[in-house]
Structures are given as C-alpha cells and as structure tokens.
XYZ file of C-alpha atoms in Angstrom:
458
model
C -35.529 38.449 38.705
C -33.541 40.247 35.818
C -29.634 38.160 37.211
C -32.486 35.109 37.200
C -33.659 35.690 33.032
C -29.685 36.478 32.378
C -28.182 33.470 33.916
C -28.532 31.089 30.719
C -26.976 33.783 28.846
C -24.111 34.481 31.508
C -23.788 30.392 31.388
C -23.496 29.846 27.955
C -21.124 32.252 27.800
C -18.733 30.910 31.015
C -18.965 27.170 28.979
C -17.668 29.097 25.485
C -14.609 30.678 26.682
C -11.016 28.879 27.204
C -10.736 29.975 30.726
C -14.277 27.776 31.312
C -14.104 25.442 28.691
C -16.029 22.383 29.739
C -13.263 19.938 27.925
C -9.753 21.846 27.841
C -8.229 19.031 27.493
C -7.324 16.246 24.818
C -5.855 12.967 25.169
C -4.154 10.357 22.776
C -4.456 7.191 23.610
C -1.510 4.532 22.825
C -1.460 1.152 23.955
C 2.311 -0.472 23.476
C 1.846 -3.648 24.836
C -0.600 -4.708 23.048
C 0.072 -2.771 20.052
C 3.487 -1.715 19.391
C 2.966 -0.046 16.252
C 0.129 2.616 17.692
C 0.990 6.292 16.667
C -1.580 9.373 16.923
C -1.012 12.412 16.863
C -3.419 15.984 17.156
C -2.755 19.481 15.591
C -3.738 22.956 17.554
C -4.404 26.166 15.615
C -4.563 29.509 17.583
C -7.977 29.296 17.987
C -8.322 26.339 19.872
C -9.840 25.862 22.733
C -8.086 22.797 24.155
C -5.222 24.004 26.978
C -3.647 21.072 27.474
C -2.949 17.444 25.990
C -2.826 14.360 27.838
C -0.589 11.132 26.147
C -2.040 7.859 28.144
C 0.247 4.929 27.363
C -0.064 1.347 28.198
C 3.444 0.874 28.816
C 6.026 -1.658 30.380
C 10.300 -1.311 29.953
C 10.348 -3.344 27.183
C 7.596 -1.350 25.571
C 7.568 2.754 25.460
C 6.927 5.833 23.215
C 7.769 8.702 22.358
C 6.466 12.200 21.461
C 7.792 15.128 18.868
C 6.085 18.424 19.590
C 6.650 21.276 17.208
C 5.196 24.917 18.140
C 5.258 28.389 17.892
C 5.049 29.118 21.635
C 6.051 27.157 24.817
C 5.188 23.936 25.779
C 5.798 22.577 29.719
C 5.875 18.949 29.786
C 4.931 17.332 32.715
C 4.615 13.764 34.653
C 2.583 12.747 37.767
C 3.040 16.398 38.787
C 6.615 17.513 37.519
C 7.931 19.234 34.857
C 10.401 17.221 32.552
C 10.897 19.036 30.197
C 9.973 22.261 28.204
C 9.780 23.416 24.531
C 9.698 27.106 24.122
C 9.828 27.201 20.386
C 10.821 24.917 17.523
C 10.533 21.173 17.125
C 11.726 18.763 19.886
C 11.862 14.996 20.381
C 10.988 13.361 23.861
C 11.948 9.608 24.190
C 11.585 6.517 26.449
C 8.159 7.771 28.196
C 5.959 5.831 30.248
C 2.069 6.342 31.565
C 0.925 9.833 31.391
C 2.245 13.006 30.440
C 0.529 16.040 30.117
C 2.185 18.522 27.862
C 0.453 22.019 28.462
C 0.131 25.324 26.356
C 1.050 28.367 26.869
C 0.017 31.668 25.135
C -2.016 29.492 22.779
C 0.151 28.783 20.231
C -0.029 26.467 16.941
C 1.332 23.068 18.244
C 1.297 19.731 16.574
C 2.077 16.935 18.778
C 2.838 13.141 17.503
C 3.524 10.500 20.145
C 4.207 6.698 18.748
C 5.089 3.472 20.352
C 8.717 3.190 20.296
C 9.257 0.119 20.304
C 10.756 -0.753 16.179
C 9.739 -3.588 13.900
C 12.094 -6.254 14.539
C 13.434 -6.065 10.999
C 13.603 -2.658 9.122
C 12.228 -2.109 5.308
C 15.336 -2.146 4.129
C 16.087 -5.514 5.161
C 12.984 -6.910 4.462
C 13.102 -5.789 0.860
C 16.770 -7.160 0.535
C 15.343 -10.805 1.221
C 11.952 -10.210 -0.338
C 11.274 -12.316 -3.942
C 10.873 -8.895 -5.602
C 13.934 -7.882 -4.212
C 15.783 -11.083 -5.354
C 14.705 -10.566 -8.973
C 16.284 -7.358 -9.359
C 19.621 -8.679 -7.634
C 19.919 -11.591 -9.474
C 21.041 -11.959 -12.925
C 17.982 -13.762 -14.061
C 16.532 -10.224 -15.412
C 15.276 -10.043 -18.885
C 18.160 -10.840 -20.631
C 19.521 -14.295 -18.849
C 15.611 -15.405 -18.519
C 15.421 -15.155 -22.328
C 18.041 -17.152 -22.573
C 16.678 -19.565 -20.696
C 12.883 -19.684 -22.057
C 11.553 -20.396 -25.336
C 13.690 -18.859 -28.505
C 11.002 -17.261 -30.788
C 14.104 -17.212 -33.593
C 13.069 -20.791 -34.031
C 9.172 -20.317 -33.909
C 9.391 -17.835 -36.963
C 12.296 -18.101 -38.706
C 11.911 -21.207 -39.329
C 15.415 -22.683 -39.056
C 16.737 -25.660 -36.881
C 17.687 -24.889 -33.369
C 19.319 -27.525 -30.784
C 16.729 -28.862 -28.148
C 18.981 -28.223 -25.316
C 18.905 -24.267 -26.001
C 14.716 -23.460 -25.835
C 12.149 -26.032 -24.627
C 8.636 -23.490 -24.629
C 7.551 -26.685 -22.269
C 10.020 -25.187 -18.983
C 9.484 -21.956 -17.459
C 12.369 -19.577 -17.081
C 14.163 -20.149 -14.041
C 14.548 -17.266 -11.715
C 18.417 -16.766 -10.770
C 18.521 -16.078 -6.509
C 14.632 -17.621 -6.727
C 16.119 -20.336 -4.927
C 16.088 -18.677 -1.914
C 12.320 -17.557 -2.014
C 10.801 -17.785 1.781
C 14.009 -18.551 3.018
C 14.607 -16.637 6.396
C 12.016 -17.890 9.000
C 11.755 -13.673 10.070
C 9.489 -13.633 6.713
C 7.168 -16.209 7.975
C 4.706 -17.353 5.483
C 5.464 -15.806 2.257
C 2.719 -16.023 -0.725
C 3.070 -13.813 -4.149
C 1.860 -13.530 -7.393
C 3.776 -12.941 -10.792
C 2.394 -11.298 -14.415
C 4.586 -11.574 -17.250
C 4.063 -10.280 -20.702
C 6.456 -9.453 -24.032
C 6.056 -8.766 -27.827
C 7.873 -8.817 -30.393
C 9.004 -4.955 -31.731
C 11.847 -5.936 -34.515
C 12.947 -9.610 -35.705
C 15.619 -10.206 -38.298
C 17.050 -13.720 -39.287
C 19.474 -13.868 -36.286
C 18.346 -11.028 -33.972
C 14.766 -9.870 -32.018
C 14.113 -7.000 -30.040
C 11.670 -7.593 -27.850
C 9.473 -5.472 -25.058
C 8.608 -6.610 -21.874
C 6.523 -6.219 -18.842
C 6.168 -7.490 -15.490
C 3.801 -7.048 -12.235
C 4.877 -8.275 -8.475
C 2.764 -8.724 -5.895
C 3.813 -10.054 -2.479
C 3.253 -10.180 1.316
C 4.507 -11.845 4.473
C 4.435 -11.876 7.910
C 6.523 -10.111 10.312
C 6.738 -9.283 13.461
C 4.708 -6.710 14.131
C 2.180 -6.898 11.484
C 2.034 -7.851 7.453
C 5.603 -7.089 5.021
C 3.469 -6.177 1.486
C 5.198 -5.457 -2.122
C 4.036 -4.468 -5.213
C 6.298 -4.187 -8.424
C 5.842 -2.693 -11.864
C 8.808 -3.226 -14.800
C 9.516 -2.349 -18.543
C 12.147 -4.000 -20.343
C 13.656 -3.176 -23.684
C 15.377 -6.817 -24.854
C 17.981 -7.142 -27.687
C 18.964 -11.081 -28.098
C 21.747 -12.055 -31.034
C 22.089 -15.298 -32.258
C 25.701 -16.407 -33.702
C 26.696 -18.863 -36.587
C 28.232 -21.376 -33.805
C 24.910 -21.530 -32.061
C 25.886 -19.596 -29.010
C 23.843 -16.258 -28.087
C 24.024 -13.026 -26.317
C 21.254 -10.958 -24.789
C 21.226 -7.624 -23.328
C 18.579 -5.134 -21.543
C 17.631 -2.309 -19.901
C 14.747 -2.584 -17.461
C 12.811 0.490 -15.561
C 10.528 -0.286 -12.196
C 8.307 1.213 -9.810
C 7.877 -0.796 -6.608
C 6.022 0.239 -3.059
C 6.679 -1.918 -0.185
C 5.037 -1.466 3.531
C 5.622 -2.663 6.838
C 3.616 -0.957 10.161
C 4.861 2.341 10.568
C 7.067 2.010 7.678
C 6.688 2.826 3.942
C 8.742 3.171 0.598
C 8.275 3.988 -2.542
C 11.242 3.278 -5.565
C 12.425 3.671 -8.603
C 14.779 1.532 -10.362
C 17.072 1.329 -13.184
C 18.725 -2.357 -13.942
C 20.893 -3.501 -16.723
C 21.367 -6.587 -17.428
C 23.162 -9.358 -19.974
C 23.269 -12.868 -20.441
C 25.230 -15.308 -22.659
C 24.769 -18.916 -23.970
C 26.886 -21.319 -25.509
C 26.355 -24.570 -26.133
C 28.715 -27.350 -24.877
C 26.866 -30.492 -26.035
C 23.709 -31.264 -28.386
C 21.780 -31.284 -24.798
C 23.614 -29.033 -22.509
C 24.197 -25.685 -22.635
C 26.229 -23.240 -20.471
C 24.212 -19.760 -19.492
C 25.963 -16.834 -17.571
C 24.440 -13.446 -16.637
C 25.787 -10.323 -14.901
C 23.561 -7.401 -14.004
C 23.680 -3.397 -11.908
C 21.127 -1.744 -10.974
C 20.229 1.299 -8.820
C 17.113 2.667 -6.811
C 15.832 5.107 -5.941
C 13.759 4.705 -2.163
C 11.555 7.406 -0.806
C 10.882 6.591 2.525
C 7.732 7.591 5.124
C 8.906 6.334 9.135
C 6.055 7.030 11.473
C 5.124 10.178 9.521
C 8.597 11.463 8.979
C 10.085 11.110 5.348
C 13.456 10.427 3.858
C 15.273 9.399 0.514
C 18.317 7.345 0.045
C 20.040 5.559 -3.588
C 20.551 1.815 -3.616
C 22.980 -0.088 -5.583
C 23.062 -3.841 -6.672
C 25.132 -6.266 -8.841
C 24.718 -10.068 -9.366
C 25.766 -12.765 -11.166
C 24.699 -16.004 -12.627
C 25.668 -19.243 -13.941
C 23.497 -22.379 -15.575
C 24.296 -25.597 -16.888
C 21.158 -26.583 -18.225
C 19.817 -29.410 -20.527
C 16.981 -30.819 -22.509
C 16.387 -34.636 -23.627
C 12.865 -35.498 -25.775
C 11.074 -38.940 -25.335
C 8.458 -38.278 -28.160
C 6.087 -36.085 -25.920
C 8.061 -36.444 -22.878
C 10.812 -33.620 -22.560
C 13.231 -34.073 -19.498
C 14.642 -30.567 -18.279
C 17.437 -31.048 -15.785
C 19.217 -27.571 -14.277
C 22.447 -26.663 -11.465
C 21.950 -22.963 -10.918
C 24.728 -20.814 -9.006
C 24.329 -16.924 -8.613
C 25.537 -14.640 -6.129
C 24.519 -11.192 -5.048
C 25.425 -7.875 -3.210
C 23.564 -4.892 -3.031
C 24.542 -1.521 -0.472
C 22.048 0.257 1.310
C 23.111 3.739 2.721
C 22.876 5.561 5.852
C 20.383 8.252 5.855
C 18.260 11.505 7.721
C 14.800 11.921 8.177
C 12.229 15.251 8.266
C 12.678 15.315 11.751
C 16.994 14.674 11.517
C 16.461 11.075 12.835
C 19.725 8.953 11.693
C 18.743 5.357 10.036
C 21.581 3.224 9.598
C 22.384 1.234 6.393
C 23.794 -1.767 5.626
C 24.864 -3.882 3.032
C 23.213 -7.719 1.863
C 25.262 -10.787 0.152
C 23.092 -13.289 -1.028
C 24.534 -16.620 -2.414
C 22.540 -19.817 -3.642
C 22.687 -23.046 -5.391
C 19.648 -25.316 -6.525
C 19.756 -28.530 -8.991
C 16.363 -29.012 -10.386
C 14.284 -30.949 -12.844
C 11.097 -30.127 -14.772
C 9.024 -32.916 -16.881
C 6.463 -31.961 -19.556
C 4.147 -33.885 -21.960
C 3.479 -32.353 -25.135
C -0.871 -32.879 -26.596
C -1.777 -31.261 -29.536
C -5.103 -30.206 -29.539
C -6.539 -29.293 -32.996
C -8.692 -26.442 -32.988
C -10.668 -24.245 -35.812
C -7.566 -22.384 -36.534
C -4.946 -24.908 -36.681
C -2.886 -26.921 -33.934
C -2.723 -26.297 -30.488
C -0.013 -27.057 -28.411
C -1.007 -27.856 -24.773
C 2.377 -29.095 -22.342
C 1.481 -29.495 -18.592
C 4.490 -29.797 -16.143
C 6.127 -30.532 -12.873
C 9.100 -30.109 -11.452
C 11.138 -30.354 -8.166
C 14.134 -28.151 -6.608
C 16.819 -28.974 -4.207
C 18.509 -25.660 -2.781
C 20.830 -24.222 -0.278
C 21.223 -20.468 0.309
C 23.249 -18.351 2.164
C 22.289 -14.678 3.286
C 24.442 -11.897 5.338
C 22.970 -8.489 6.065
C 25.356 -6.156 8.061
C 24.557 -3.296 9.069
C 26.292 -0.235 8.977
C 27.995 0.584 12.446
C 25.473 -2.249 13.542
C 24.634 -6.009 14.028
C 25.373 -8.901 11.372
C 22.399 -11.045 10.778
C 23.093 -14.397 8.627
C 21.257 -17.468 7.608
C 22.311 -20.994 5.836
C 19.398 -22.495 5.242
C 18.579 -26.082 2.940
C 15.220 -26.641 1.430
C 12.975 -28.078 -1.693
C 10.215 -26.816 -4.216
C 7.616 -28.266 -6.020
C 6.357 -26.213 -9.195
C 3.117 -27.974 -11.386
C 1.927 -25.961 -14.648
C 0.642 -25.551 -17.876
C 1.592 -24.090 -21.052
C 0.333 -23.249 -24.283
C 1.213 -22.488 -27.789
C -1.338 -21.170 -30.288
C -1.383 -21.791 -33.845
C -0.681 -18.006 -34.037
C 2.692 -18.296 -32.551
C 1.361 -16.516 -29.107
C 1.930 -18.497 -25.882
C 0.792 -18.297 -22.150
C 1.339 -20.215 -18.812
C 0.135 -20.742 -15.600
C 2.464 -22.075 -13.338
C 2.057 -22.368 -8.806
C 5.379 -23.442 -6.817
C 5.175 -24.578 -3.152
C 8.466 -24.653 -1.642
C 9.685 -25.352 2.297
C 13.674 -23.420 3.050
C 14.370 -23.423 6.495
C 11.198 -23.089 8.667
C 9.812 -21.613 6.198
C 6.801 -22.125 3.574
C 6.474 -19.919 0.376
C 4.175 -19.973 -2.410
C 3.808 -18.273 -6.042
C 1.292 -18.397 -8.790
C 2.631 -16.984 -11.756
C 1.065 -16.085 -14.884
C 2.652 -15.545 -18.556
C 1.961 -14.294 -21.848
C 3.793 -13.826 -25.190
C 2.549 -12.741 -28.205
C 4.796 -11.808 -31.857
C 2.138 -10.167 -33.839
C-alpha cells in the first residue's frame, strides 16, 4: 500500500529528470525544396533537458543545407546510424547534408546549433545593389550637382535677371544620369520604386546659391528566391556659380544611409559622394552639361545570421546635350544622355570566417529623349499660379558587366523605351513641387517610379 501512495511521486520524478525525460529530443525542421531560403536554429544552456537534436531536411542534390554548431563540450554527429563527424569544442561548419542528422550531447554542454538551406540566392546583395535604381544614382554623375544643372535655375526666379531658355525650363524634370538603365536586367524582374525630393535655399548672392538638399529611396523587385527591397536616405550641401559668359559650375557633397534586403541576406551602408557638374552653353537653345562624381560606402553585412563589413568605391561620368524651344505655352525639351560607370566591390570574411567574393560593375548607357509641357496660369488669392503638366518618351540602350572576383562574368546589352507623364507647379511664392510616374520596358523587363518633388527659397 505505502510503494502504491508513493508511485505518483516516484513518477513525477522519473518524467523530470534528463535520464527520463519524456521529450529529450528537439528537431528543426527545413524544407529546401520548397523553400530554399529556410534557416532555424536552437540554443542549449547547461540546464537543459533536451539530449539530442534532430535536423529533418526535405532535400534533393540540387537542394541541401548545412549546419554550424558551436559548444563548450562534444558533439557526435550522426546519420541513419553513423557517426560523421564530431565537435569536441569550438565552432565547426558541416556542409552538403541531406535527410536527417542527429547531432547528440555530451556532458551537457552550452551548444547553439544553426542549420540553413544551402542552396544561395541566384544573385548576391552586392550585385543586386550594383544594378538597383538606388544604386545607379549614386554611380552616376547625375548627383546633386549635374541634376541642378539640369532643373530649374532659381538665379533667374529671384534675381531677377535674363537667363537663356535652353539652360532651366522648371516645366522638365531633372534627368537622372545611368536612369536609363532602370529595370534593365530581366534577374530584377518587375521593378517598382518611389522617389522624395526636397531643397532650400541657405545663401543666394547675384551669381551664386547654396542650396540644401534631401532625398528618400524606396524600392523593391523580384528575385529569385524571394523580394530584392531598398530604402535610401541623402543630405546634400549644393554650391552652383554662375559666370559672365552664361556657362555654370556646380559642386556637392552628399551623405546617405541606405538598407537593402534579399532572403537570408541583409546590409546596411553608409555613403559619402562628391560630385560636380558643368554647363556651357553652345547655342541660344542647346547647352552642353558634363558631370564627374566618387563616392565610397560603407556596407555592414548580416548572411544567414553571420555578419561582415566591407568599403565600396564608385566613380562616374556624364555628358548632356540638351535643349529647350517655347511655342507660347508649349515648351519642347529634347535630350542625348551618355554616362558611364564603375564601382569595386571587395572580397571579404564573415563571423563565422566564411570567404565572400567581390567583384567589380561597369555600367554604360545612352538614351535620346523628349519631354513636352503646357504652361496654365491659374490665378489664385495670392497671386499667379503656374500649373505645367508633361509627357515625355525615352529611347535607351545599356550595357552592364559584373565580374566577379576569382569568379564568373555576368553581362547584359539590353534596348528599351520609357514613358514619363507629370505635373508641376510654381507658386506665387517662388516654391515649386512635382509629381511625376515613368513606365518603362528594357529588355524583358518592366519598371516603374512615382516620384515626388519639392522646392522651397524662403
């Protein structure tokens, strides 16, 4: 009767030890196939209970993953039965597994165990980013300094004085040097993003401005694998001169932020650019604009969990030919862009002293476009409005080479079109904004933008 009244006790106690634990075990569950970017991972104190954990995979050849362990005490690896492999103390990286493997503890140690598909995202970050709009901004020379060169000339809005029409039309949006090859690759997919510009005057004198700017990126596209996101944050300090002979020079310095993500695959920057532009006039409706920038970043990376850093360099340059002809309302803005690019990605270590590979990306482009606008004035309780809708249409052809280091060459030619329709507007306080959506087709592939503007001088 008394081993009868003890034996809840005597069970309760059998089920709470680790030699009669009712669940020992753990298992992480990854399915490749279906889901090549699956990671997990699970993290055993001293304490724990669990004896041994179990990685099921959904595996075929072409899909596999593998597992870093990292412990205090040993670990004896094991599949259908044998031992392949065991980790006594330290971290260690097992590759190319298949199925099941059981990976059991001994002396109940502190063990963290991460198993991930290894099967990699067709295209890395790096890569991605190197094609990617935001990415194409800060290679090309059509930074703050050649677009204000291009855009409206707020010299002539407040000074007063007499400018030639082929130099500023507020009606035309600044054209974006290396924009021509937007949504190019087909790898990108579809490719929409989103644009926020803004800038105020600090300092104006009769033939000089400094100006501040700011800018916000957002962007996605597909990929293989999952979704290619980028966000983007700049400053930009802008000094533009303006010479007797009508010709101009612009220079600035630009600081970013950016984060871009692709499954499994993270990085955060920080970049420096400078950039300057010049413009000199070669008719009373055509103008010549060149621009030259370098920049640098700064990329902190996160791969599957593991985390690395690496510097980035960049140079570009640009040229223009652009003009301006007024029908009354009806302004007519005809452009042939050329820029070129190169930036130089290094190799680099993770956390866990996994090698990446660099590599280095050209990027060269032409497009000949033209962009119509109608000028209304609206009059309004504070004095004339200016109101100029647009459109406009692109021809381009781009060329792209990524090599990478030690590695494979990937290139593209590609020939496409865009199609941009806006609006503009110019307030009787001298502030402007704009709203502008392109749809363009390079390749096999479809991009759009929406971008949004403001500019203010008081």
């Amino acid at each position: 009767m008394r081993i009868r009244r003890l034996y809840p006790a005597i069970l309760f106690m059998a089920l709470s030890t680790p030699a009669f634990a009712a669940s020992p075990s753990q298992t992480i569950y990854l399915d490749c196939v279906a889901h090549p970017g699956d990671a997990n991972e699970v993290s055993l104190t001293r304490a724990s209970y669990v004896s041994f954990v179990t990685i099921a995979g959904t595996t075929d050849d072409a899909h596999k993953y593998k597992v870093i362990v990292e412990t205090d005490k040993p670990i004896v690896v094991s599949k259908d039965g044998s031992v392949i492999a065991t980790v006594n103390s330290g971290t260690q990286t097992l590759t190319d597994l298949t199925g099941h493997v059981k990976f059991a503890r001994q002396n109940w140690g502190t063990t963290t165990i991460r198993a991930f598909c290894a099967t990699e995202t067709a295209e890395t970050i790096s890569q991605l980013q190197s094609v990617s709009p935001l990415m194409q901004t800060n290679m090309a020379s059509a930074g703050a300094a050649f677009q204000s060169l291009m855009d409206f000339d707020i010299l002539a809005e407040t000074s007063g004085s007499v400018e030639p029409t082929a130099f500023w039309p507020d009606q035309a949006r600044a054209q974006d040097a290396l924009k021509a090859i937007d949504g190019t690759f087909s790898f990108l997919g579809y490719g929409p993003d989103a644009t926020l510009n803004g800038d105020r005057i600090l300092a104006i004198g009769d033939d000089w401005f400094i100006k501040g700017l700011v800018k916000a990126n957002y962007a996605e596209s597909d990929v293989t694998g999952g979704k290619f996101t980028q966000t983007n944050g700049q400053a930009s300090v802008l000094m533009q001169k303006r010479f007797d002979n009508g010709q101009r020079l612009a220079v600035a310095l630009t600081g970013g932020l950016g984060h871009a993500s692709i499954p499994d695959q993270s990085d955060d920057s920080q970049s420096l650019i400078v950039d300057l532009a010049y413009a000199m006039p070669l008719t009373s409706t055509l103008s010549l604009i060149t621009g030259a920038n370098w920049g640098m970043a700064n990329h902190d990376v996160e791969i599957k969990k593991e985390t690395g850093s690496y510097v980035e360099q960049m140079v570009s340059g640009s040229v223009t030919l652009r003009g301006e002809q007024s029908y009354g309302a009806v302004t007519l803005v005809p452009t042939l862009t050329g820029n070129i690019g190169y930036s130089d990605t290094p190799d680099f270590t993770d956390s866990a002293a996994n090698s990446y590979a660099g590599g280095n990306t050209f990027i060269a482009s032409a497009n000949a476009g033209l962009t119509v606008s109608y000028d209304f004035v609206v009059e309004g309780p504070s004095g004339s409005q200016i109101v100029s809708p647009f459109v406009g249409g692109k021809l381009t052809a781009a060329h792209y080479t990524y090599e990478q280091n030690g590695g494979d060459t990937t290139k593209s030619d590609n020939v496409g079109g865009e199609m941009s329709l806006g609006l503009k507007s110019r307030f009787p306080n001298g502030a402007t904004a704009g709203l502008e959506g392109r749809l363009g087709r390079q390749g096999d592939t479809t991009s759009a933008s929406l971008t949004g503007s403001l500019s203010a001088s008081f």
